Short mmCIF file of N, CA and C in Angstrom, two decimals:
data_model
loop_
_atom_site.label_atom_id
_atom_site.label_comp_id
_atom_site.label_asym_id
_atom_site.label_seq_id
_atom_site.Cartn_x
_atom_site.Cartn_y
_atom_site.Cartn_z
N UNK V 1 -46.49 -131.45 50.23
CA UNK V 1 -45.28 -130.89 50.81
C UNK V 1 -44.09 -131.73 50.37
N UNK V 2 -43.30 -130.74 49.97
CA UNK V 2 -42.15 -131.80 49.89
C UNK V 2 -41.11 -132.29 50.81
N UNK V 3 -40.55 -133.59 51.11
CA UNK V 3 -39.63 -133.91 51.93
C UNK V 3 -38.53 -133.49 51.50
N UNK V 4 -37.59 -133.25 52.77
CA UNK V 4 -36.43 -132.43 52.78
C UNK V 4 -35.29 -133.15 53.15
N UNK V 5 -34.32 -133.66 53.24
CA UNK V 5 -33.54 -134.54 53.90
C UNK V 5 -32.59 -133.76 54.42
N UNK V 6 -31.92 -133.65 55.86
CA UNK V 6 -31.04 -132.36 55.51
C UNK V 6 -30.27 -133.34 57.26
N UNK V 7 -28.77 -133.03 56.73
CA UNK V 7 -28.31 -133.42 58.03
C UNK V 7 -27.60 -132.53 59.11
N UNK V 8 -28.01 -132.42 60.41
CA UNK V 8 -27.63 -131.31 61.44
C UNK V 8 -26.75 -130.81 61.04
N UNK V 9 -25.90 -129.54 61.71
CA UNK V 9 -25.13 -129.11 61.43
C UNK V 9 -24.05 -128.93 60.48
N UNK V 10 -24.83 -129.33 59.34
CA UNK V 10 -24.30 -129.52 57.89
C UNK V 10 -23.91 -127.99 57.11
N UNK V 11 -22.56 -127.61 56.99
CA UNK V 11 -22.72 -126.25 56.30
C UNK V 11 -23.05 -126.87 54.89
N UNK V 12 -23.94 -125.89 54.18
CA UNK V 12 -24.19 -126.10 52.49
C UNK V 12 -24.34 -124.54 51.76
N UNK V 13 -24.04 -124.58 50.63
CA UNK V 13 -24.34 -123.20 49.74
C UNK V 13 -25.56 -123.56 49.47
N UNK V 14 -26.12 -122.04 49.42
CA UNK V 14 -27.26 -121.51 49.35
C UNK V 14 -27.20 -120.11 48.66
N UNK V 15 -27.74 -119.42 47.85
CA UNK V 15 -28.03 -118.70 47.47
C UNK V 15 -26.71 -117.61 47.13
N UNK V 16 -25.60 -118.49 46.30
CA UNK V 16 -23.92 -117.75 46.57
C UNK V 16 -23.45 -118.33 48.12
N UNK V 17 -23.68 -118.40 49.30
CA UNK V 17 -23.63 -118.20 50.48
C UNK V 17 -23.78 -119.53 51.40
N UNK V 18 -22.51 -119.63 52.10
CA UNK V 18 -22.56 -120.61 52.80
C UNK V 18 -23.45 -120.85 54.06
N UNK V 19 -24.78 -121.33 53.94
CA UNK V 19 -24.35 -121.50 55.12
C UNK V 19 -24.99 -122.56 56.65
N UNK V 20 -24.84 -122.87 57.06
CA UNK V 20 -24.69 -123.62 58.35
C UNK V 20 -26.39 -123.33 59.47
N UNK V 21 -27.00 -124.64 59.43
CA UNK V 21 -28.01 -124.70 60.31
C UNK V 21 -27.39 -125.44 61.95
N UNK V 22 -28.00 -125.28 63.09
CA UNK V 22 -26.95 -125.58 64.01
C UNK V 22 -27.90 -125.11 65.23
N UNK V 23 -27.87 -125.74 66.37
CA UNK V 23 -28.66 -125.45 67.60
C UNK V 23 -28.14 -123.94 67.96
N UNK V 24 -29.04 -123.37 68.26
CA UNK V 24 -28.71 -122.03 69.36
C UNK V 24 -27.64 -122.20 70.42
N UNK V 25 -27.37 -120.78 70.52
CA UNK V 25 -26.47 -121.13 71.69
C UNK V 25 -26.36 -120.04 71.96
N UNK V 26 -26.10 -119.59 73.75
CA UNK V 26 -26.48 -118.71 74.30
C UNK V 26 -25.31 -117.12 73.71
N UNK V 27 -24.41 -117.03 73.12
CA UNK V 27 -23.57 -116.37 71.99
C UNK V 27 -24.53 -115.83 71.07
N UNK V 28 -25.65 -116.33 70.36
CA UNK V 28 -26.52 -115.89 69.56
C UNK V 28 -27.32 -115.00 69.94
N UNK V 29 -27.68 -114.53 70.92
CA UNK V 29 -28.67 -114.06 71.52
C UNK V 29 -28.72 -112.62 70.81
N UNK V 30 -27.30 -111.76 70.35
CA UNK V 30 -27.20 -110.40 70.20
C UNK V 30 -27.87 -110.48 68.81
N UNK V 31 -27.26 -111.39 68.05
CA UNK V 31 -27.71 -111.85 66.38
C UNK V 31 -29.42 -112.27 66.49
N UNK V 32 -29.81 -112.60 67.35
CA UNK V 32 -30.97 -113.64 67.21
C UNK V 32 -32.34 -111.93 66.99
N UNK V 33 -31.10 -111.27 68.04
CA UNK V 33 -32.25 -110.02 69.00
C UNK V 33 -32.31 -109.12 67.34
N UNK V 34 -31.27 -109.24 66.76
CA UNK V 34 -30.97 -108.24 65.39
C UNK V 34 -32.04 -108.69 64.52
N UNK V 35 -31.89 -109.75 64.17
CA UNK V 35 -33.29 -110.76 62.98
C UNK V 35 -34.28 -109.91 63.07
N UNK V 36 -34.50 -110.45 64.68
CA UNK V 36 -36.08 -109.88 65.08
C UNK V 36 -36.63 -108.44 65.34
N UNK V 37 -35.31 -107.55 65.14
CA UNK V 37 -35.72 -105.92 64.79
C UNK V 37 -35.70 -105.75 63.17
N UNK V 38 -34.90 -106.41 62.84
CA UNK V 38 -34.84 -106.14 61.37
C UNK V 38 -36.68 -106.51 60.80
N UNK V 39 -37.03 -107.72 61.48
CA UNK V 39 -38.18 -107.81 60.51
C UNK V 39 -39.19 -106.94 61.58
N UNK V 40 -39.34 -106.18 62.68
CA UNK V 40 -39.75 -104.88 63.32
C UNK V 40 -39.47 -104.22 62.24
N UNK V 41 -38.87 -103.77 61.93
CA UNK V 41 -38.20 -102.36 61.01
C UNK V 41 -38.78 -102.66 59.44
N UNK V 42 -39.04 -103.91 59.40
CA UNK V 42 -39.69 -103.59 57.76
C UNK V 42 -41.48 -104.19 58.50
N UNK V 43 -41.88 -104.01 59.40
CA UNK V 43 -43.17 -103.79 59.88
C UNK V 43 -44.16 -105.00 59.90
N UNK V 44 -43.10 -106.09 60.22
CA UNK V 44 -43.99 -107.56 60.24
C UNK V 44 -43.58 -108.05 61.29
N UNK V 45 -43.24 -106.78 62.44
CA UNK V 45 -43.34 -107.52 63.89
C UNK V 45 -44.01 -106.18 64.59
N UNK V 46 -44.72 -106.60 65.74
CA UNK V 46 -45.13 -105.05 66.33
C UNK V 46 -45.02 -104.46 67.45
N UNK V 47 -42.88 -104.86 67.85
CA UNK V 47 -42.42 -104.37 68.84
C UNK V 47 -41.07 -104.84 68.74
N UNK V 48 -40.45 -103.75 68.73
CA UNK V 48 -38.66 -104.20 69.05
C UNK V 48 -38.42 -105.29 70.23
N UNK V 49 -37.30 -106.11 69.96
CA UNK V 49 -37.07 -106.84 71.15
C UNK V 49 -35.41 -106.52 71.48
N UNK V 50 -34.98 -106.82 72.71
CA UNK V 50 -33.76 -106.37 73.28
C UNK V 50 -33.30 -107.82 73.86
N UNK V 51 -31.80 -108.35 73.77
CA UNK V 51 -31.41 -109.06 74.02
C UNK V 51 -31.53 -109.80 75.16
N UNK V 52 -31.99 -109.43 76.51
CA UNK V 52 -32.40 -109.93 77.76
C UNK V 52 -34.02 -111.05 77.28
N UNK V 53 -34.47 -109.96 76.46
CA UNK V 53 -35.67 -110.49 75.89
C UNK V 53 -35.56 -112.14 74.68
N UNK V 54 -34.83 -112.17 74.04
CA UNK V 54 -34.35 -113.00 73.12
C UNK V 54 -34.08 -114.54 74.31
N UNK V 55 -32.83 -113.98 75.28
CA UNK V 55 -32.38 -115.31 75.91
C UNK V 55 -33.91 -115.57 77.00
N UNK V 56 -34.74 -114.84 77.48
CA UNK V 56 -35.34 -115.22 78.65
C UNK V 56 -36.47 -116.13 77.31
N UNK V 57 -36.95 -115.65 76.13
CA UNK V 57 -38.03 -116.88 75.09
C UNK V 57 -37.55 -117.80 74.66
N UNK V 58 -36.03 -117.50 74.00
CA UNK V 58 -35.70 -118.63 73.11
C UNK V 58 -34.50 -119.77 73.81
N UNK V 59 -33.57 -118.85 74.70
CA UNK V 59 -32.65 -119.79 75.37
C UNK V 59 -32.24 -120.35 76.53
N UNK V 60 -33.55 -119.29 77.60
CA UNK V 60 -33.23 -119.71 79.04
C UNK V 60 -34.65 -120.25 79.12
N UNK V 61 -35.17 -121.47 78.54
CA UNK V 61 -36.73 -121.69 78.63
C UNK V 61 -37.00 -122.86 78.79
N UNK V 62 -37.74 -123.12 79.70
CA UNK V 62 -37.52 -124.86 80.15
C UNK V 62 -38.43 -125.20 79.28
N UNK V 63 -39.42 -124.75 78.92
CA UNK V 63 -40.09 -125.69 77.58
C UNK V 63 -39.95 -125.76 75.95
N UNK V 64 -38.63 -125.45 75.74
CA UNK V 64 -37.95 -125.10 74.65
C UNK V 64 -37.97 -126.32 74.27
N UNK V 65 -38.07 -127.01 73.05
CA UNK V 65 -37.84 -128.50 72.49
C UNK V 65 -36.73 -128.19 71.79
N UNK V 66 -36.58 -127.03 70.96
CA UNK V 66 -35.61 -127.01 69.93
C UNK V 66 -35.55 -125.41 69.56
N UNK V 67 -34.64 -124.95 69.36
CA UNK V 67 -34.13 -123.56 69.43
C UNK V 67 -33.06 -123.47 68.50
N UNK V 68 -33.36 -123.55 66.76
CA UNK V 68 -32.02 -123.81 65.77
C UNK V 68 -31.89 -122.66 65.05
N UNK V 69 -30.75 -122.34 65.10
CA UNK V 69 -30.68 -120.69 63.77
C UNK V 69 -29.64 -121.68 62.28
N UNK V 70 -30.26 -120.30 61.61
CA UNK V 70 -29.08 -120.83 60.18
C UNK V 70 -28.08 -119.29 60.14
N UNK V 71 -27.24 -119.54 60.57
CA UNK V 71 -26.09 -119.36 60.13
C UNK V 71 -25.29 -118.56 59.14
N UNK V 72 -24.81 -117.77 58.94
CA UNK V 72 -24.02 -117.31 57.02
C UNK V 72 -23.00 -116.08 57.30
N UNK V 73 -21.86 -116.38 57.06
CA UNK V 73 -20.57 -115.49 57.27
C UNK V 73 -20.47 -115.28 59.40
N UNK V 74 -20.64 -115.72 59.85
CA UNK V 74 -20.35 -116.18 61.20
C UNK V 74 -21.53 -115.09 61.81
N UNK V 75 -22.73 -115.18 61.30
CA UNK V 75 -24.13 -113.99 61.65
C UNK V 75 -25.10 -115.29 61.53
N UNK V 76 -25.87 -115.05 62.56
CA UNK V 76 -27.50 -115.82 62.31
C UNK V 76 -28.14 -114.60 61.71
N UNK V 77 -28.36 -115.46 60.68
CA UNK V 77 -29.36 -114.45 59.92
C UNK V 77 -31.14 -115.49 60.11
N UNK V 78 -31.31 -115.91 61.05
CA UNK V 78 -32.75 -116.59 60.85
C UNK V 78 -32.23 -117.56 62.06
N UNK V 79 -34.08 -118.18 62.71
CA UNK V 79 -33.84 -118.99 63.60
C UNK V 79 -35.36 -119.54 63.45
N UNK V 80 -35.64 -120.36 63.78
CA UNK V 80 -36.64 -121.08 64.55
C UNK V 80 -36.66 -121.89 65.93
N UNK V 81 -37.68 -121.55 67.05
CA UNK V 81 -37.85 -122.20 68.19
C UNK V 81 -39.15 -122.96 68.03
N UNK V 82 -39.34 -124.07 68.37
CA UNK V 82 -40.23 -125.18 69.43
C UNK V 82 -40.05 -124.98 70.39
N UNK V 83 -41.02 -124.73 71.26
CA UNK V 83 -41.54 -125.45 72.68
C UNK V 83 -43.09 -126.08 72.57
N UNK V 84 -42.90 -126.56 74.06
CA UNK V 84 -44.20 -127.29 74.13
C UNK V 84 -44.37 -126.61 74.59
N UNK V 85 -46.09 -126.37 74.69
CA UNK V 85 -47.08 -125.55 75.46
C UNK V 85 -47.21 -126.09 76.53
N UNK V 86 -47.40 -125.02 77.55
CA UNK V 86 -47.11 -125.07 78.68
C UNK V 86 -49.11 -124.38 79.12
N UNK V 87 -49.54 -124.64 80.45
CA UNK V 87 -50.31 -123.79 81.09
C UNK V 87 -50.24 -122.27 80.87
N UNK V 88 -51.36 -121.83 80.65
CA UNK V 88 -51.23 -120.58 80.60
C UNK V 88 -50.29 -119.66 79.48
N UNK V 89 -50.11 -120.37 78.36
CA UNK V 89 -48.93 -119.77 77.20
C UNK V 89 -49.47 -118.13 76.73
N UNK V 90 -49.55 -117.74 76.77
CA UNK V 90 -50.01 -116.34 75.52
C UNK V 90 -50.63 -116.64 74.49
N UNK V 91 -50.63 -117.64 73.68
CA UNK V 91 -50.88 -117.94 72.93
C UNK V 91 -52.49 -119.10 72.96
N UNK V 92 -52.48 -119.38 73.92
CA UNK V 92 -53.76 -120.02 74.02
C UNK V 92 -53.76 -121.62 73.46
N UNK V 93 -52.96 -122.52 73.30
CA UNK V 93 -52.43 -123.19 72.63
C UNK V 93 -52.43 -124.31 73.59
N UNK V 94 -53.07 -125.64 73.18
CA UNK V 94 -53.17 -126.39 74.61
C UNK V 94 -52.06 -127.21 74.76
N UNK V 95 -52.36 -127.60 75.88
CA UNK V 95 -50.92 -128.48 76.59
C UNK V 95 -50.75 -129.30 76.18
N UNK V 96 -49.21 -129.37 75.97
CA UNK V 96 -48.91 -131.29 75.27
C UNK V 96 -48.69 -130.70 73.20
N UNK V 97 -49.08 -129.54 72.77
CA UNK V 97 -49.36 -128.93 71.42
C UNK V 97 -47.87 -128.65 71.65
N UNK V 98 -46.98 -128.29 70.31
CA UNK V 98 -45.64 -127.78 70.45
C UNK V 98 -46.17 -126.11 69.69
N UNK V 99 -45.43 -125.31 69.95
CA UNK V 99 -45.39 -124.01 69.88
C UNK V 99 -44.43 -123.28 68.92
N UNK V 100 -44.54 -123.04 67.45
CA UNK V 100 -43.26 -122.80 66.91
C UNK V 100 -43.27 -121.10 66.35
N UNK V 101 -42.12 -121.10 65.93
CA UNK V 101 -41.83 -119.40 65.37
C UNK V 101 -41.07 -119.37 64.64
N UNK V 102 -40.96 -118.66 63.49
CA UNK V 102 -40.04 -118.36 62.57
C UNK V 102 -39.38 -117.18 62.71
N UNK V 103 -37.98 -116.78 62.53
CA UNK V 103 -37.74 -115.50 62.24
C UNK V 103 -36.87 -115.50 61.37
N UNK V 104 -36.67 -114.93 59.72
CA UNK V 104 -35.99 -114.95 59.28
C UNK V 104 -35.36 -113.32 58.83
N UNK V 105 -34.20 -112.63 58.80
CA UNK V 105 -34.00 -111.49 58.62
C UNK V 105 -34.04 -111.19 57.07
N UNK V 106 -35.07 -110.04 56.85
CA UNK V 106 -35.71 -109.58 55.90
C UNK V 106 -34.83 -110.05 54.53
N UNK V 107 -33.64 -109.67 54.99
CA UNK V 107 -32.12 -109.38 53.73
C UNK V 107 -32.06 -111.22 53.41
N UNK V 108 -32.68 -112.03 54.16
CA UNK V 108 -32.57 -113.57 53.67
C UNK V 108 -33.82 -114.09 53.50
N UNK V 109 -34.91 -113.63 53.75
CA UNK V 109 -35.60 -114.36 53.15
C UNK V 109 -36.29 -115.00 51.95
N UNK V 110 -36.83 -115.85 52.11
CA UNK V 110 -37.36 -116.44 50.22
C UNK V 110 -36.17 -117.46 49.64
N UNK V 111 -35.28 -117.73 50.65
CA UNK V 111 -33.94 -117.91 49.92
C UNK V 111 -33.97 -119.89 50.69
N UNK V 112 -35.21 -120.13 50.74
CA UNK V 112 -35.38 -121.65 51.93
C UNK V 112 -34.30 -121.97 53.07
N UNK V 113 -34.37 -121.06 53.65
CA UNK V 113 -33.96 -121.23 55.46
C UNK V 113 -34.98 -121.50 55.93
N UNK V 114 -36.20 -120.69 56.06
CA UNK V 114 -37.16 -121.53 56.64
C UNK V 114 -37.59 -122.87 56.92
N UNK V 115 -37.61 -122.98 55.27
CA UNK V 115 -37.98 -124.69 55.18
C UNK V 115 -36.99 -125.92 55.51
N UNK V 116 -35.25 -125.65 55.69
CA UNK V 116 -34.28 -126.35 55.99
C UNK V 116 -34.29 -126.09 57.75
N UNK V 117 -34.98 -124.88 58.50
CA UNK V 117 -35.38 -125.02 60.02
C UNK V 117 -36.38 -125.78 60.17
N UNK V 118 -37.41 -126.01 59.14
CA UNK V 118 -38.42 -126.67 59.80
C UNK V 118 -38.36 -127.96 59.63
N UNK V 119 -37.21 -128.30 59.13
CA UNK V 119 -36.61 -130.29 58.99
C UNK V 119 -36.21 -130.32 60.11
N UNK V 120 -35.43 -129.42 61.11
CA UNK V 120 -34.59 -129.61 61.71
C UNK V 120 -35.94 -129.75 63.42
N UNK V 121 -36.96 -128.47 63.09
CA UNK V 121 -38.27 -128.63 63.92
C UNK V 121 -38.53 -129.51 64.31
N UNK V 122 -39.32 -130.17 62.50
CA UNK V 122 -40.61 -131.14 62.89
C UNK V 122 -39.54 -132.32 63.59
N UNK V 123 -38.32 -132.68 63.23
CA UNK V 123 -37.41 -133.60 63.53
C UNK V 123 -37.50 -134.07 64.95
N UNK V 124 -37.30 -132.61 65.64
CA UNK V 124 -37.56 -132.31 67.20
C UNK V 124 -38.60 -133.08 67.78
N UNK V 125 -39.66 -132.00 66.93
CA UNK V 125 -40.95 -132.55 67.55
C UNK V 125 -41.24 -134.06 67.26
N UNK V 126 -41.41 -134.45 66.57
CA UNK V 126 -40.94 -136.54 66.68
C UNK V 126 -40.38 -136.72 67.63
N UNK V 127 -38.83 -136.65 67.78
CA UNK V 127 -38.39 -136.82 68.98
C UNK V 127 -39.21 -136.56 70.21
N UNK V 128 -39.40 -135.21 70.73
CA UNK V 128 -40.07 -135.07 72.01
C UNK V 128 -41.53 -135.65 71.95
N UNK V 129 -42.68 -136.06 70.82
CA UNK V 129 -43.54 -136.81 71.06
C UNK V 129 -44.41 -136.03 70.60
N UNK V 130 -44.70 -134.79 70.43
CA UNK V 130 -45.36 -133.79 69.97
C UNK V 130 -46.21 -133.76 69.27
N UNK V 131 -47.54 -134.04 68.87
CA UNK V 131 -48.75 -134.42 67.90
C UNK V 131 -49.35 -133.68 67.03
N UNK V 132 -49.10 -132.44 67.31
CA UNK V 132 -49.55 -130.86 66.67
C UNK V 132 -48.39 -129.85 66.93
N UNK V 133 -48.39 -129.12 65.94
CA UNK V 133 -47.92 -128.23 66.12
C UNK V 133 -48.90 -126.37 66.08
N UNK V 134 -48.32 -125.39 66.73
CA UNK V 134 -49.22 -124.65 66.27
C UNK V 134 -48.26 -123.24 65.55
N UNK V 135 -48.62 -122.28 64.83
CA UNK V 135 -48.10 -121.33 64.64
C UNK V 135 -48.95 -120.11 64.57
N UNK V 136 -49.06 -119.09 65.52
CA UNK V 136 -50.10 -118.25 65.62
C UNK V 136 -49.72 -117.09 64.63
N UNK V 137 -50.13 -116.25 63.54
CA UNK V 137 -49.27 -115.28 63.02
C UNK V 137 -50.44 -114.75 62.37
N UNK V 138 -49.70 -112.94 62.86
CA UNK V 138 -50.40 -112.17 62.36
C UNK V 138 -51.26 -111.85 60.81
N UNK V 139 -52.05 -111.60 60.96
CA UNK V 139 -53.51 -111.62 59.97
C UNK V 139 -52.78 -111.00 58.43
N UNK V 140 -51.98 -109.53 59.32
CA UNK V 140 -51.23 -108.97 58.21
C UNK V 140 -49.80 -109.14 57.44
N UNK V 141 -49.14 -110.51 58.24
CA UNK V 141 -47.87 -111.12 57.90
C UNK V 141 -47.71 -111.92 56.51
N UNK V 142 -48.04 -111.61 55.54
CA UNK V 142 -48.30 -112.14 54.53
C UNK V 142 -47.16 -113.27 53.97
N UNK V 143 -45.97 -112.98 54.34
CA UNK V 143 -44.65 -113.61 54.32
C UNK V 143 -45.00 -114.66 55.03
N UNK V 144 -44.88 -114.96 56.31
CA UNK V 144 -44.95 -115.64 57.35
C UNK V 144 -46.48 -116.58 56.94
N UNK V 145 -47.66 -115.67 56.62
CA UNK V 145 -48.74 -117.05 56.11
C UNK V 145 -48.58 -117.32 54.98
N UNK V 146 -47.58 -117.29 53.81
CA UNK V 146 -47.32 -117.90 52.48
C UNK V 146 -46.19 -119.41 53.44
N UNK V 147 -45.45 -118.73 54.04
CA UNK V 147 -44.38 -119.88 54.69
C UNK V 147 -45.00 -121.14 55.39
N UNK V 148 -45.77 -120.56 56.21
CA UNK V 148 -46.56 -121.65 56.92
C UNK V 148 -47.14 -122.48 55.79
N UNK V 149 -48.32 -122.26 55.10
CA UNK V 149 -49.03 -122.44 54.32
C UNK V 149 -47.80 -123.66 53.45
N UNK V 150 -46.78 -123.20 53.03
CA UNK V 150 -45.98 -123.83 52.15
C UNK V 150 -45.29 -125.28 52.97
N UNK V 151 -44.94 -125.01 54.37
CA UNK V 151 -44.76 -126.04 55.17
C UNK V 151 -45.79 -127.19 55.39
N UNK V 152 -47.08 -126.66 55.39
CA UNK V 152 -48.34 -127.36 55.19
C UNK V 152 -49.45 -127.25 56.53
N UNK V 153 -49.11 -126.49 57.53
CA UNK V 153 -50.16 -125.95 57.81
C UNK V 153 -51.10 -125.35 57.58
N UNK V 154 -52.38 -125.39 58.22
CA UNK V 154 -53.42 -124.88 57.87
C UNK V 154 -53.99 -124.11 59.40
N UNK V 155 -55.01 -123.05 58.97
CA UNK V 155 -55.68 -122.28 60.28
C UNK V 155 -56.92 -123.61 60.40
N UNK V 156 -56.66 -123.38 62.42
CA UNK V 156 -57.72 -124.32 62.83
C UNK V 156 -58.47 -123.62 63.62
N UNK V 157 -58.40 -122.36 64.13
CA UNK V 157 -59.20 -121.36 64.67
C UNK V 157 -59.30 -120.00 64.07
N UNK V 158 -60.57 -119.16 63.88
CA UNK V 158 -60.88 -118.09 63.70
C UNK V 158 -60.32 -117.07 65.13
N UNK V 159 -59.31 -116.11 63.97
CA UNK V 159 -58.60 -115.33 64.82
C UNK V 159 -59.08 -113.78 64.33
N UNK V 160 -58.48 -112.46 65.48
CA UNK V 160 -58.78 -111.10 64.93
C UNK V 160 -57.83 -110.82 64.57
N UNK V 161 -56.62 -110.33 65.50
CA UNK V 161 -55.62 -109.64 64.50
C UNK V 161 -54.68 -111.29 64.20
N UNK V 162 -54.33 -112.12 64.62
CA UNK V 162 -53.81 -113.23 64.37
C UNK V 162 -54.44 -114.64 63.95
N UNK V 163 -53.64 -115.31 63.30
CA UNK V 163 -54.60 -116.64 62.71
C UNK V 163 -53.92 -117.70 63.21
N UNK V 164 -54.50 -118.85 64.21
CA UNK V 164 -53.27 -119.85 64.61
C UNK V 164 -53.57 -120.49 63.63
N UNK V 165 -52.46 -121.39 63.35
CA UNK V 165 -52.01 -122.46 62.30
C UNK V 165 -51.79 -123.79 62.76
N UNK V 166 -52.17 -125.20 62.32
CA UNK V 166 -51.71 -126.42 62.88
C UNK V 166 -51.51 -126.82 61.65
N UNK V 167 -50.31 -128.10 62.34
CA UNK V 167 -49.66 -128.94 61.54
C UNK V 167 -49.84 -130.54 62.02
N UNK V 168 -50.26 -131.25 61.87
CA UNK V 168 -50.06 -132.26 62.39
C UNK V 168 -48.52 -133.46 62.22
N UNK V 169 -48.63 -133.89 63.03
CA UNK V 169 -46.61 -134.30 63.27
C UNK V 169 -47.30 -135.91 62.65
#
């Protein structure tokens, strides 16, 4: 894997395009909710989400470690959240494990936002103490397991329709 050096809230060009990685903030929520239909709508999510929905996972969440979007012409076009796992997650993911997600909107990806969120992640997770990470993603997300895969996770459990992923911190 390669190291990334990248400093917070740093705007930089990218791909023609400026643009700016930067903590969430509860303003994002309408942009954050758009990402995550857009990649619904090209069929690598398998349910619309609505803005009530966006702030109650990513910004009103007490086990949130880190919640960062990137930025470009004053639109999040992409975000990633950490939390720690909590009791009882959905995800099955044990306690004390951090919990991450990618979303990048279809029209940006491939273009390394991903990989400039996940400096800003694993960064997190150091900070909060975090020893693993996990990323659960669908079997048929082929995008999303080339990304992981490229970050340097690997599957540590046999999944059906999803494959979790760990990283070690």
């Amino acid at each position: 894997m390669t190291t990334i050096e990248f400093c917070p809230g740093a705007t930089v060009r990218q791909d023609g395009r400026m643009t700016k990685i930067r903590p969430a903030r509860p303003t994002d929520a309408e942009d954050m909710s758009e990402v995550q239909n857009a990649i619904y709508r090209a069929g690598l999510r398998a349910s619309p989400v609505d803005v009530a929905l966006i702030r109650e996972r990513y910004l009103d969440t007490e086990n949130e470690v880190a919640c960062t979007v990137a930025e470009q012409e004053d639109r999040v076009v992409g975000f990633q959240s950490l939390k720690r796992a909590w009791p009882g997650n959905p995800y099955d993911v044990a306690e004390g494990w951090g919990i991450i997600g990618t979303h990048i909107h279809p029209d940006a990806g491939r273009s390394g936002l991903g990989r400039r969120l996940f400096v800003e992640s694993l960064a997190a997770a150091k900070a909060a103490g975090l020893r693993h990470l996990d990323a659960t993603i669908g079997a048929d997300n082929s995008p999303a397991l080339a990304y992981y895969s490229a970050m340097g996770f690997t599957p540590y459990q046999e999944g059906g329709d999803t494959i979790p992923h760990r990283f070690d911190v």
